[in-house]
PDB file of N, CA and C in Angstrom:
ATOM      1  N   UNK N   1      -1.769  28.563  -4.844  1.00 42.00           N
ATOM      2  CA  UNK N   1      -1.362  28.367  -6.218  1.00 42.00           C
ATOM      3  C   UNK N   1      -1.186  26.868  -6.500  1.00 42.00           C
ATOM      4  N   UNK N   2      -1.765  26.400  -7.575  1.00 55.00           N
ATOM      5  CA  UNK N   2      -1.690  24.983  -7.943  1.00 55.00           C
ATOM      6  C   UNK N   2      -0.306  24.678  -8.529  1.00 55.00           C
ATOM      7  N   UNK N   3       0.269  23.553  -8.098  1.00 69.00           N
ATOM      8  CA  UNK N   3       1.585  23.158  -8.575  1.00 69.00           C
ATOM      9  C   UNK N   3       1.472  22.481  -9.930  1.00 69.00           C
ATOM     10  N   UNK N   4       2.507  22.648 -10.747  1.00 83.00           N
ATOM     11  CA  UNK N   4       2.555  22.011 -12.057  1.00 83.00           C
ATOM     12  C   UNK N   4       2.928  20.545 -11.873  1.00 83.00           C
ATOM     13  N   UNK N   5       2.024  19.661 -12.184  1.00 82.00           N
ATOM     14  CA  UNK N   5       2.214  18.225 -11.972  1.00 82.00           C
ATOM     15  C   UNK N   5       3.434  17.692 -12.710  1.00 82.00           C
ATOM     16  N   UNK N   6       3.776  18.296 -13.837  1.00 87.00           N
ATOM     17  CA  UNK N   6       4.904  17.830 -14.636  1.00 87.00           C
ATOM     18  C   UNK N   6       6.252  18.209 -14.034  1.00 87.00           C
ATOM     19  N   UNK N   7       6.260  19.109 -13.078  1.00 90.00           N
ATOM     20  CA  UNK N   7       7.516  19.525 -12.447  1.00 90.00           C
ATOM     21  C   UNK N   7       7.720  18.898 -11.075  1.00 90.00           C
ATOM     22  N   UNK N   8       6.834  17.987 -10.699  1.00 93.00           N
ATOM     23  CA  UNK N   8       6.882  17.407  -9.366  1.00 93.00           C
ATOM     24  C   UNK N   8       7.534  16.023  -9.384  1.00 93.00           C
ATOM     25  N   UNK N   9       7.867  15.564  -8.175  1.00 96.00           N
ATOM     26  CA  UNK N   9       8.399  14.220  -7.959  1.00 96.00           C
ATOM     27  C   UNK N   9       7.394  13.443  -7.114  1.00 96.00           C
ATOM     28  N   UNK N  10       7.306  12.141  -7.346  1.00 96.00           N
ATOM     29  CA  UNK N  10       6.281  11.305  -6.728  1.00 96.00           C
ATOM     30  C   UNK N  10       6.897  10.076  -6.084  1.00 96.00           C
ATOM     31  N   UNK N  11       6.327   9.711  -4.943  1.00 96.00           N
ATOM     32  CA  UNK N  11       6.732   8.487  -4.265  1.00 96.00           C
ATOM     33  C   UNK N  11       5.494   7.890  -3.612  1.00 96.00           C
ATOM     34  N   UNK N  12       5.325   6.582  -3.818  1.00 94.00           N
ATOM     35  CA  UNK N  12       4.197   5.881  -3.210  1.00 94.00           C
ATOM     36  C   UNK N  12       4.340   5.948  -1.698  1.00 94.00           C
ATOM     37  N   UNK N  13       3.252   6.257  -1.008  1.00 92.00           N
ATOM     38  CA  UNK N  13       3.283   6.285   0.452  1.00 92.00           C
ATOM     39  C   UNK N  13       3.521   4.888   1.003  1.00 92.00           C
ATOM     40  N   UNK N  14       4.248   4.825   2.094  1.00 89.00           N
ATOM     41  CA  UNK N  14       4.562   3.535   2.715  1.00 89.00           C
ATOM     42  C   UNK N  14       3.318   2.891   3.313  1.00 89.00           C
ATOM     43  N   UNK N  15       2.302   3.682   3.623  1.00 88.00           N
ATOM     44  CA  UNK N  15       1.115   3.188   4.314  1.00 88.00           C
ATOM     45  C   UNK N  15       0.076   2.572   3.394  1.00 88.00           C
ATOM     46  N   UNK N  16       0.444   2.242   2.169  1.00 91.00           N
ATOM     47  CA  UNK N  16      -0.553   1.636   1.287  1.00 91.00           C
ATOM     48  C   UNK N  16      -0.239   0.164   1.039  1.00 91.00           C
ATOM     49  N   UNK N  17      -1.314  -0.580   0.850  1.00 90.00           N
ATOM     50  CA  UNK N  17      -1.223  -2.009   0.542  1.00 90.00           C
ATOM     51  C   UNK N  17      -1.852  -2.207  -0.828  1.00 90.00           C
ATOM     52  N   UNK N  18      -1.183  -2.998  -1.667  1.00 89.00           N
ATOM     53  CA  UNK N  18      -1.692  -3.291  -3.002  1.00 89.00           C
ATOM     54  C   UNK N  18      -1.928  -4.786  -3.117  1.00 89.00           C
ATOM     55  N   UNK N  19      -3.144  -5.154  -3.498  1.00 91.00           N
ATOM     56  CA  UNK N  19      -3.483  -6.561  -3.743  1.00 91.00           C
ATOM     57  C   UNK N  19      -3.853  -6.714  -5.208  1.00 91.00           C
ATOM     58  N   UNK N  20      -3.128  -7.561  -5.918  1.00 87.00           N
ATOM     59  CA  UNK N  20      -3.387  -7.776  -7.342  1.00 87.00           C
ATOM     60  C   UNK N  20      -4.327  -8.957  -7.552  1.00 87.00           C
ATOM     61  N   UNK N  21      -5.359  -8.711  -8.401  1.00 86.00           N
ATOM     62  CA  UNK N  21      -6.347  -9.734  -8.725  1.00 86.00           C
ATOM     63  C   UNK N  21      -6.706  -9.594 -10.204  1.00 86.00           C
ATOM     64  N   UNK N  22      -6.425 -10.627 -11.001  1.00 84.00           N
ATOM     65  CA  UNK N  22      -6.827 -10.649 -12.415  1.00 84.00           C
ATOM     66  C   UNK N  22      -6.452  -9.385 -13.187  1.00 84.00           C
ATOM     67  N   UNK N  23      -5.199  -9.016 -13.196  1.00 80.00           N
ATOM     68  CA  UNK N  23      -4.656  -7.853 -13.900  1.00 80.00           C
ATOM     69  C   UNK N  23      -5.220  -6.522 -13.419  1.00 80.00           C
ATOM     70  N   UNK N  24      -5.796  -6.504 -12.242  1.00 87.00           N
ATOM     71  CA  UNK N  24      -6.233  -5.273 -11.598  1.00 87.00           C
ATOM     72  C   UNK N  24      -5.666  -5.270 -10.188  1.00 87.00           C
ATOM     73  N   UNK N  25      -5.675  -4.118  -9.576  1.00 91.00           N
ATOM     74  CA  UNK N  25      -5.189  -4.022  -8.205  1.00 91.00           C
ATOM     75  C   UNK N  25      -6.153  -3.215  -7.360  1.00 91.00           C
ATOM     76  N   UNK N  26      -6.246  -3.617  -6.112  1.00 93.00           N
ATOM     77  CA  UNK N  26      -6.972  -2.855  -5.108  1.00 93.00           C
ATOM     78  C   UNK N  26      -5.901  -2.198  -4.239  1.00 93.00           C
ATOM     79  N   UNK N  27      -6.001  -0.884  -4.117  1.00 92.00           N
ATOM     80  CA  UNK N  27      -5.036  -0.125  -3.332  1.00 92.00           C
ATOM     81  C   UNK N  27      -5.741   0.382  -2.081  1.00 92.00           C
ATOM     82  N   UNK N  28      -5.153   0.125  -0.919  1.00 91.00           N
ATOM     83  CA  UNK N  28      -5.718   0.538   0.363  1.00 91.00           C
ATOM     84  C   UNK N  28      -4.715   1.397   1.105  1.00 91.00           C
ATOM     85  N   UNK N  29      -5.141   2.586   1.505  1.00 89.00           N
ATOM     86  CA  UNK N  29      -4.325   3.455   2.350  1.00 89.00           C
ATOM     87  C   UNK N  29      -4.748   3.159   3.781  1.00 89.00           C
ATOM     88  N   UNK N  30      -3.849   2.565   4.545  1.00 89.00           N
ATOM     89  CA  UNK N  30      -4.175   1.993   5.848  1.00 89.00           C
ATOM     90  C   UNK N  30      -4.728   3.009   6.840  1.00 89.00           C
ATOM     91  N   UNK N  31      -4.073   4.148   6.984  1.00 88.00           N
ATOM     92  CA  UNK N  31      -4.465   5.084   8.043  1.00 88.00           C
ATOM     93  C   UNK N  31      -5.840   5.718   7.810  1.00 88.00           C
ATOM     94  N   UNK N  32      -6.210   5.942   6.546  1.00 87.00           N
ATOM     95  CA  UNK N  32      -7.495   6.591   6.261  1.00 87.00           C
ATOM     96  C   UNK N  32      -8.586   5.603   5.849  1.00 87.00           C
ATOM     97  N   UNK N  33      -8.190   4.409   5.425  1.00 88.00           N
ATOM     98  CA  UNK N  33      -9.160   3.446   4.936  1.00 88.00           C
ATOM     99  C   UNK N  33      -9.597   3.697   3.504  1.00 88.00           C
ATOM    100  N   UNK N  34      -8.971   4.666   2.834  1.00 86.00           N
ATOM    101  CA  UNK N  34      -9.302   4.970   1.447  1.00 86.00           C
ATOM    102  C   UNK N  34      -8.785   3.847   0.558  1.00 86.00           C
ATOM    103  N   UNK N  35      -9.629   3.414  -0.374  1.00 87.00           N
ATOM    104  CA  UNK N  35      -9.195   2.395  -1.313  1.00 87.00           C
ATOM    105  C   UNK N  35      -9.771   2.677  -2.696  1.00 87.00           C
ATOM    106  N   UNK N  36      -9.110   2.130  -3.707  1.00 88.00           N
ATOM    107  CA  UNK N  36      -9.653   2.184  -5.048  1.00 88.00           C
ATOM    108  C   UNK N  36      -9.031   1.090  -5.894  1.00 88.00           C
ATOM    109  N   UNK N  37      -9.600   0.879  -7.071  1.00 93.00           N
ATOM    110  CA  UNK N  37      -9.160  -0.179  -7.977  1.00 93.00           C
ATOM    111  C   UNK N  37      -8.472   0.460  -9.173  1.00 93.00           C
ATOM    112  N   UNK N  38      -7.420  -0.199  -9.658  1.00 94.00           N
ATOM    113  CA  UNK N  38      -6.738   0.275 -10.851  1.00 94.00           C
ATOM    114  C   UNK N  38      -6.380  -0.910 -11.742  1.00 94.00           C
ATOM    115  N   UNK N  39      -6.045  -0.610 -12.972  1.00 93.00           N
ATOM    116  CA  UNK N  39      -5.662  -1.660 -13.910  1.00 93.00           C
ATOM    117  C   UNK N  39      -4.163  -1.957 -13.817  1.00 93.00           C
ATOM    118  N   UNK N  40      -3.674  -2.812 -14.695  1.00 90.00           N
ATOM    119  CA  UNK N  40      -2.273  -3.220 -14.639  1.00 90.00           C
ATOM    120  C   UNK N  40      -1.312  -2.075 -14.929  1.00 90.00           C
ATOM    121  N   UNK N  41      -1.721  -1.071 -15.691  1.00 92.00           N
ATOM    122  CA  UNK N  41      -0.850   0.078 -15.949  1.00 92.00           C
ATOM    123  C   UNK N  41      -0.693   0.897 -14.667  1.00 92.00           C
ATOM    124  N   UNK N  42      -1.795   1.107 -13.962  1.00 94.00           N
ATOM    125  CA  UNK N  42      -1.731   1.811 -12.680  1.00 94.00           C
ATOM    126  C   UNK N  42      -0.863   1.064 -11.682  1.00 94.00           C
ATOM    127  N   UNK N  43      -0.985  -0.249 -11.662  1.00 91.00           N
ATOM    128  CA  UNK N  43      -0.163  -1.072 -10.778  1.00 91.00           C
ATOM    129  C   UNK N  43       1.309  -0.936 -11.150  1.00 91.00           C
ATOM    130  N   UNK N  44       1.598  -0.934 -12.435  1.00 93.00           N
ATOM    131  CA  UNK N  44       2.961  -0.777 -12.919  1.00 93.00           C
ATOM    132  C   UNK N  44       3.552   0.555 -12.432  1.00 93.00           C
ATOM    133  N   UNK N  45       2.776   1.626 -12.550  1.00 95.00           N
ATOM    134  CA  UNK N  45       3.255   2.948 -12.109  1.00 95.00           C
ATOM    135  C   UNK N  45       3.481   2.955 -10.604  1.00 95.00           C
ATOM    136  N   UNK N  46       2.548   2.410  -9.844  1.00 92.00           N
ATOM    137  CA  UNK N  46       2.713   2.373  -8.388  1.00 92.00           C
ATOM    138  C   UNK N  46       3.949   1.581  -7.981  1.00 92.00           C
ATOM    139  N   UNK N  47       4.203   0.470  -8.646  1.00 92.00           N
ATOM    140  CA  UNK N  47       5.408  -0.306  -8.356  1.00 92.00           C
ATOM    141  C   UNK N  47       6.670   0.499  -8.679  1.00 92.00           C
ATOM    142  N   UNK N  48       6.623   1.282  -9.744  1.00 95.00           N
ATOM    143  CA  UNK N  48       7.768   2.073 -10.180  1.00 95.00           C
ATOM    144  C   UNK N  48       8.096   3.204  -9.202  1.00 95.00           C
ATOM    145  N   UNK N  49       7.084   3.743  -8.537  1.00 96.00           N
ATOM    146  CA  UNK N  49       7.338   4.892  -7.658  1.00 96.00           C
ATOM    147  C   UNK N  49       7.518   4.476  -6.195  1.00 96.00           C
ATOM    148  N   UNK N  50       8.089   3.296  -5.981  1.00 92.00           N
ATOM    149  CA  UNK N  50       8.508   2.925  -4.621  1.00 92.00           C
ATOM    150  C   UNK N  50       9.573   3.886  -4.123  1.00 92.00           C
ATOM    151  N   UNK N  51      10.350   4.420  -5.045  1.00 94.00           N
ATOM    152  CA  UNK N  51      11.324   5.467  -4.750  1.00 94.00           C
ATOM    153  C   UNK N  51      10.896   6.719  -5.506  1.00 94.00           C
ATOM    154  N   UNK N  52      11.359   7.858  -5.062  1.00 96.00           N
ATOM    155  CA  UNK N  52      10.955   9.133  -5.656  1.00 96.00           C
ATOM    156  C   UNK N  52      11.334   9.191  -7.134  1.00 96.00           C
ATOM    157  N   UNK N  53      10.356   9.540  -7.976  1.00 97.00           N
ATOM    158  CA  UNK N  53      10.555   9.648  -9.422  1.00 97.00           C
ATOM    159  C   UNK N  53       9.910  10.927  -9.929  1.00 97.00           C
ATOM    160  N   UNK N  54      10.512  11.510 -10.953  1.00 96.00           N
ATOM    161  CA  UNK N  54       9.927  12.693 -11.572  1.00 96.00           C
ATOM    162  C   UNK N  54       8.781  12.280 -12.495  1.00 96.00           C
ATOM    163  N   UNK N  55       7.967  13.237 -12.850  1.00 96.00           N
ATOM    164  CA  UNK N  55       6.877  12.985 -13.794  1.00 96.00           C
ATOM    165  C   UNK N  55       7.426  12.376 -15.080  1.00 96.00           C
ATOM    166  N   UNK N  56       8.522  12.949 -15.574  1.00 96.00           N
ATOM    167  CA  UNK N  56       9.059  12.479 -16.853  1.00 96.00           C
ATOM    168  C   UNK N  56       9.720  11.111 -16.738  1.00 96.00           C
ATOM    169  N   UNK N  57      10.258  10.756 -15.590  1.00 97.00           N
ATOM    170  CA  UNK N  57      10.763   9.395 -15.394  1.00 97.00           C
ATOM    171  C   UNK N  57       9.602   8.395 -15.439  1.00 97.00           C
ATOM    172  N   UNK N  58       8.497   8.766 -14.816  1.00 97.00           N
ATOM    173  CA  UNK N  58       7.304   7.903 -14.825  1.00 97.00           C
ATOM    174  C   UNK N  58       6.773   7.763 -16.252  1.00 97.00           C
ATOM    175  N   UNK N  59       6.686   8.879 -16.949  1.00 97.00           N
ATOM    176  CA  UNK N  59       6.196   8.874 -18.329  1.00 97.00           C
ATOM    177  C   UNK N  59       7.106   8.038 -19.226  1.00 97.00           C
ATOM    178  N   UNK N  60       8.415   8.262 -19.147  1.00 97.00           N
ATOM    179  CA  UNK N  60       9.364   7.518 -19.983  1.00 97.00           C
ATOM    180  C   UNK N  60       9.277   6.016 -19.718  1.00 97.00           C
ATOM    181  N   UNK N  61       9.285   5.639 -18.454  1.00 97.00           N
ATOM    182  CA  UNK N  61       9.260   4.228 -18.089  1.00 97.00           C
ATOM    183  C   UNK N  61       7.961   3.557 -18.537  1.00 97.00           C
ATOM    184  N   UNK N  62       6.846   4.247 -18.373  1.00 97.00           N
ATOM    185  CA  UNK N  62       5.554   3.701 -18.770  1.00 97.00           C
ATOM    186  C   UNK N  62       5.464   3.548 -20.286  1.00 97.00           C
ATOM    187  N   UNK N  63       5.879   4.575 -21.026  1.00 97.00           N
ATOM    188  CA  UNK N  63       5.797   4.492 -22.492  1.00 97.00           C
ATOM    189  C   UNK N  63       6.722   3.410 -23.037  1.00 97.00           C
ATOM    190  N   UNK N  64       7.913   3.257 -22.448  1.00 97.00           N
ATOM    191  CA  UNK N  64       8.842   2.220 -22.908  1.00 97.00           C
ATOM    192  C   UNK N  64       8.324   0.828 -22.572  1.00 97.00           C
ATOM    193  N   UNK N  65       7.821   0.650 -21.363  1.00 96.00           N
ATOM    194  CA  UNK N  65       7.357  -0.672 -20.943  1.00 96.00           C
ATOM    195  C   UNK N  65       6.168  -1.158 -21.768  1.00 96.00           C
ATOM    196  N   UNK N  66       5.270  -0.250 -22.119  1.00 95.00           N
ATOM    197  CA  UNK N  66       4.067  -0.636 -22.856  1.00 95.00           C
ATOM    198  C   UNK N  66       4.186  -0.353 -24.354  1.00 95.00           C
ATOM    199  N   UNK N  67       5.405   0.046 -24.773  1.00 95.00           N
ATOM    200  CA  UNK N  67       5.720   0.249 -26.179  1.00 95.00           C
ATOM    201  C   UNK N  67       4.732   1.195 -26.874  1.00 95.00           C
ATOM    202  N   UNK N  68       4.492   2.342 -26.235  1.00 94.00           N
ATOM    203  CA  UNK N  68       3.644   3.376 -26.821  1.00 94.00           C
ATOM    204  C   UNK N  68       4.387   4.704 -26.749  1.00 94.00           C
ATOM    205  N   UNK N  69       3.985   5.642 -27.561  1.00 94.00           N
ATOM    206  CA  UNK N  69       4.660   6.940 -27.572  1.00 94.00           C
ATOM    207  C   UNK N  69       4.309   7.731 -26.317  1.00 94.00           C
ATOM    208  N   UNK N  70       5.211   8.614 -25.936  1.00 93.00           N
ATOM    209  CA  UNK N  70       4.962   9.481 -24.783  1.00 93.00           C
ATOM    210  C   UNK N  70       3.728  10.348 -25.033  1.00 93.00           C
ATOM    211  N   UNK N  71       3.581  10.794 -26.271  1.00 93.00           N
ATOM    212  CA  UNK N  71       2.434  11.631 -26.623  1.00 93.00           C
ATOM    213  C   UNK N  71       1.123  10.882 -26.419  1.00 93.00           C
ATOM    214  N   UNK N  72       1.166   9.575 -26.642  1.00 92.00           N
ATOM    215  CA  UNK N  72      -0.043   8.755 -26.504  1.00 92.00           C
ATOM    216  C   UNK N  72      -0.440   8.542 -25.039  1.00 92.00           C
ATOM    217  N   UNK N  73       0.554   8.509 -24.134  1.00 94.00           N
ATOM    218  CA  UNK N  73       0.213   8.166 -22.746  1.00 94.00           C
ATOM    219  C   UNK N  73       0.362   9.321 -21.747  1.00 94.00           C
ATOM    220  N   UNK N  74       0.797  10.489 -22.191  1.00 95.00           N
ATOM    221  CA  UNK N  74       1.047  11.587 -21.251  1.00 95.00           C
ATOM    222  C   UNK N  74      -0.206  11.975 -20.464  1.00 95.00           C
ATOM    223  N   UNK N  75      -1.342  12.062 -21.130  1.00 94.00           N
ATOM    224  CA  UNK N  75      -2.571  12.462 -20.429  1.00 94.00           C
ATOM    225  C   UNK N  75      -3.023  11.403 -19.430  1.00 94.00           C
ATOM    226  N   UNK N  76      -2.866  10.126 -19.807  1.00 95.00           N
ATOM    227  CA  UNK N  76      -3.254   9.048 -18.893  1.00 95.00           C
ATOM    228  C   UNK N  76      -2.375   9.033 -17.652  1.00 95.00           C
ATOM    229  N   UNK N  77      -1.073   9.217 -17.835  1.00 96.00           N
ATOM    230  CA  UNK N  77      -0.156   9.258 -16.687  1.00 96.00           C
ATOM    231  C   UNK N  77      -0.506  10.449 -15.798  1.00 96.00           C
ATOM    232  N   UNK N  78      -0.729  11.583 -16.408  1.00 95.00           N
ATOM    233  CA  UNK N  78      -1.081  12.786 -15.649  1.00 95.00           C
ATOM    234  C   UNK N  78      -2.390  12.585 -14.892  1.00 95.00           C
ATOM    235  N   UNK N  79      -3.393  12.024 -15.532  1.00 95.00           N
ATOM    236  CA  UNK N  79      -4.687  11.778 -14.875  1.00 95.00           C
ATOM    237  C   UNK N  79      -4.532  10.808 -13.704  1.00 95.00           C
ATOM    238  N   UNK N  80      -3.745   9.746 -13.904  1.00 96.00           N
ATOM    239  CA  UNK N  80      -3.554   8.766 -12.838  1.00 96.00           C
ATOM    240  C   UNK N  80      -2.832   9.388 -11.647  1.00 96.00           C
ATOM    241  N   UNK N  81      -1.808  10.186 -11.899  1.00 95.00           N
ATOM    242  CA  UNK N  81      -1.098  10.852 -10.797  1.00 95.00           C
ATOM    243  C   UNK N  81      -2.020  11.813 -10.057  1.00 95.00           C
ATOM    244  N   UNK N  82      -2.891  12.492 -10.781  1.00 94.00           N
ATOM    245  CA  UNK N  82      -3.860  13.388 -10.126  1.00 94.00           C
ATOM    246  C   UNK N  82      -4.792  12.605  -9.210  1.00 94.00           C
ATOM    247  N   UNK N  83      -5.198  11.401  -9.621  1.00 93.00           N
ATOM    248  CA  UNK N  83      -6.036  10.555  -8.767  1.00 93.00           C
ATOM    249  C   UNK N  83      -5.269  10.171  -7.503  1.00 93.00           C
ATOM    250  N   UNK N  84      -4.010   9.757  -7.678  1.00 93.00           N
ATOM    251  CA  UNK N  84      -3.198   9.381  -6.518  1.00 93.00           C
ATOM    252  C   UNK N  84      -3.033  10.547  -5.554  1.00 93.00           C
ATOM    253  N   UNK N  85      -2.838  11.738  -6.088  1.00 92.00           N
ATOM    254  CA  UNK N  85      -2.700  12.936  -5.251  1.00 92.00           C
ATOM    255  C   UNK N  85      -4.003  13.203  -4.510  1.00 92.00           C
ATOM    256  N   UNK N  86      -5.107  13.168  -5.238  1.00 91.00           N
ATOM    257  CA  UNK N  86      -6.423  13.447  -4.647  1.00 91.00           C
ATOM    258  C   UNK N  86      -6.751  12.464  -3.528  1.00 91.00           C
ATOM    259  N   UNK N  87      -6.368  11.198  -3.707  1.00 89.00           N
ATOM    260  CA  UNK N  87      -6.647  10.174  -2.703  1.00 89.00           C
ATOM    261  C   UNK N  87      -5.542  10.074  -1.655  1.00 89.00           C
ATOM    262  N   UNK N  88      -4.554  10.957  -1.754  1.00 88.00           N
ATOM    263  CA  UNK N  88      -3.464  11.039  -0.778  1.00 88.00           C
ATOM    264  C   UNK N  88      -2.673   9.724  -0.689  1.00 88.00           C
ATOM    265  N   UNK N  89      -2.396   9.127  -1.840  1.00 91.00           N
ATOM    266  CA  UNK N  89      -1.685   7.863  -1.895  1.00 91.00           C
ATOM    267  C   UNK N  89      -0.214   8.012  -2.271  1.00 91.00           C
ATOM    268  N   UNK N  90       0.198   9.238  -2.608  1.00 93.00           N
ATOM    269  CA  UNK N  90       1.585   9.495  -2.952  1.00 93.00           C
ATOM    270  C   UNK N  90       2.107  10.694  -2.178  1.00 93.00           C
ATOM    271  N   UNK N  91       3.414  10.690  -1.977  1.00 93.00           N
ATOM    272  CA  UNK N  91       4.104  11.857  -1.451  1.00 93.00           C
ATOM    273  C   UNK N  91       4.584  12.649  -2.656  1.00 93.00           C
ATOM    274  N   UNK N  92       4.394  13.958  -2.649  1.00 94.00           N
ATOM    275  CA  UNK N  92       4.863  14.767  -3.755  1.00 94.00           C
ATOM    276  C   UNK N  92       5.815  15.838  -3.243  1.00 94.00           C
ATOM    277  N   UNK N  93       6.783  16.179  -4.078  1.00 92.00           N
ATOM    278  CA  UNK N  93       7.724  17.243  -3.732  1.00 92.00           C
ATOM    279  C   UNK N  93       8.201  17.888  -5.019  1.00 92.00           C
ATOM    280  N   UNK N  94       8.837  19.029  -4.874  1.00 87.00           N
ATOM    281  CA  UNK N  94       9.357  19.706  -6.072  1.00 87.00           C
ATOM    282  C   UNK N  94      10.856  19.484  -6.228  1.00 87.00           C
ATOM    283  N   UNK N  95      11.420  18.579  -5.438  1.00 82.00           N
ATOM    284  CA  UNK N  95      12.867  18.262  -5.532  1.00 82.00           C
ATOM    285  C   UNK N  95      13.075  16.778  -5.410  1.00 82.00           C
TER     286      UNK N  95
END
């Protein structure tokens, strides 16, 4: 059964390295060698989830920081978290 992403908590894995270059970041997961590039919003979210955060904490913080409505950014936050999950770059839990 697929978990509801909005009811989960997220924390950036300790095994990742982030290098920022020109308002973008390269994220490398050390143990697997998986890497990808993200923009400054993705970097902002990754920095925010150094400690465990709920979906709605991530959404609230992102919408406030970039001065946009939650309705405007909810799909982008959800899509980005799905990418992080797929690439195994975050720890997820339901508590």
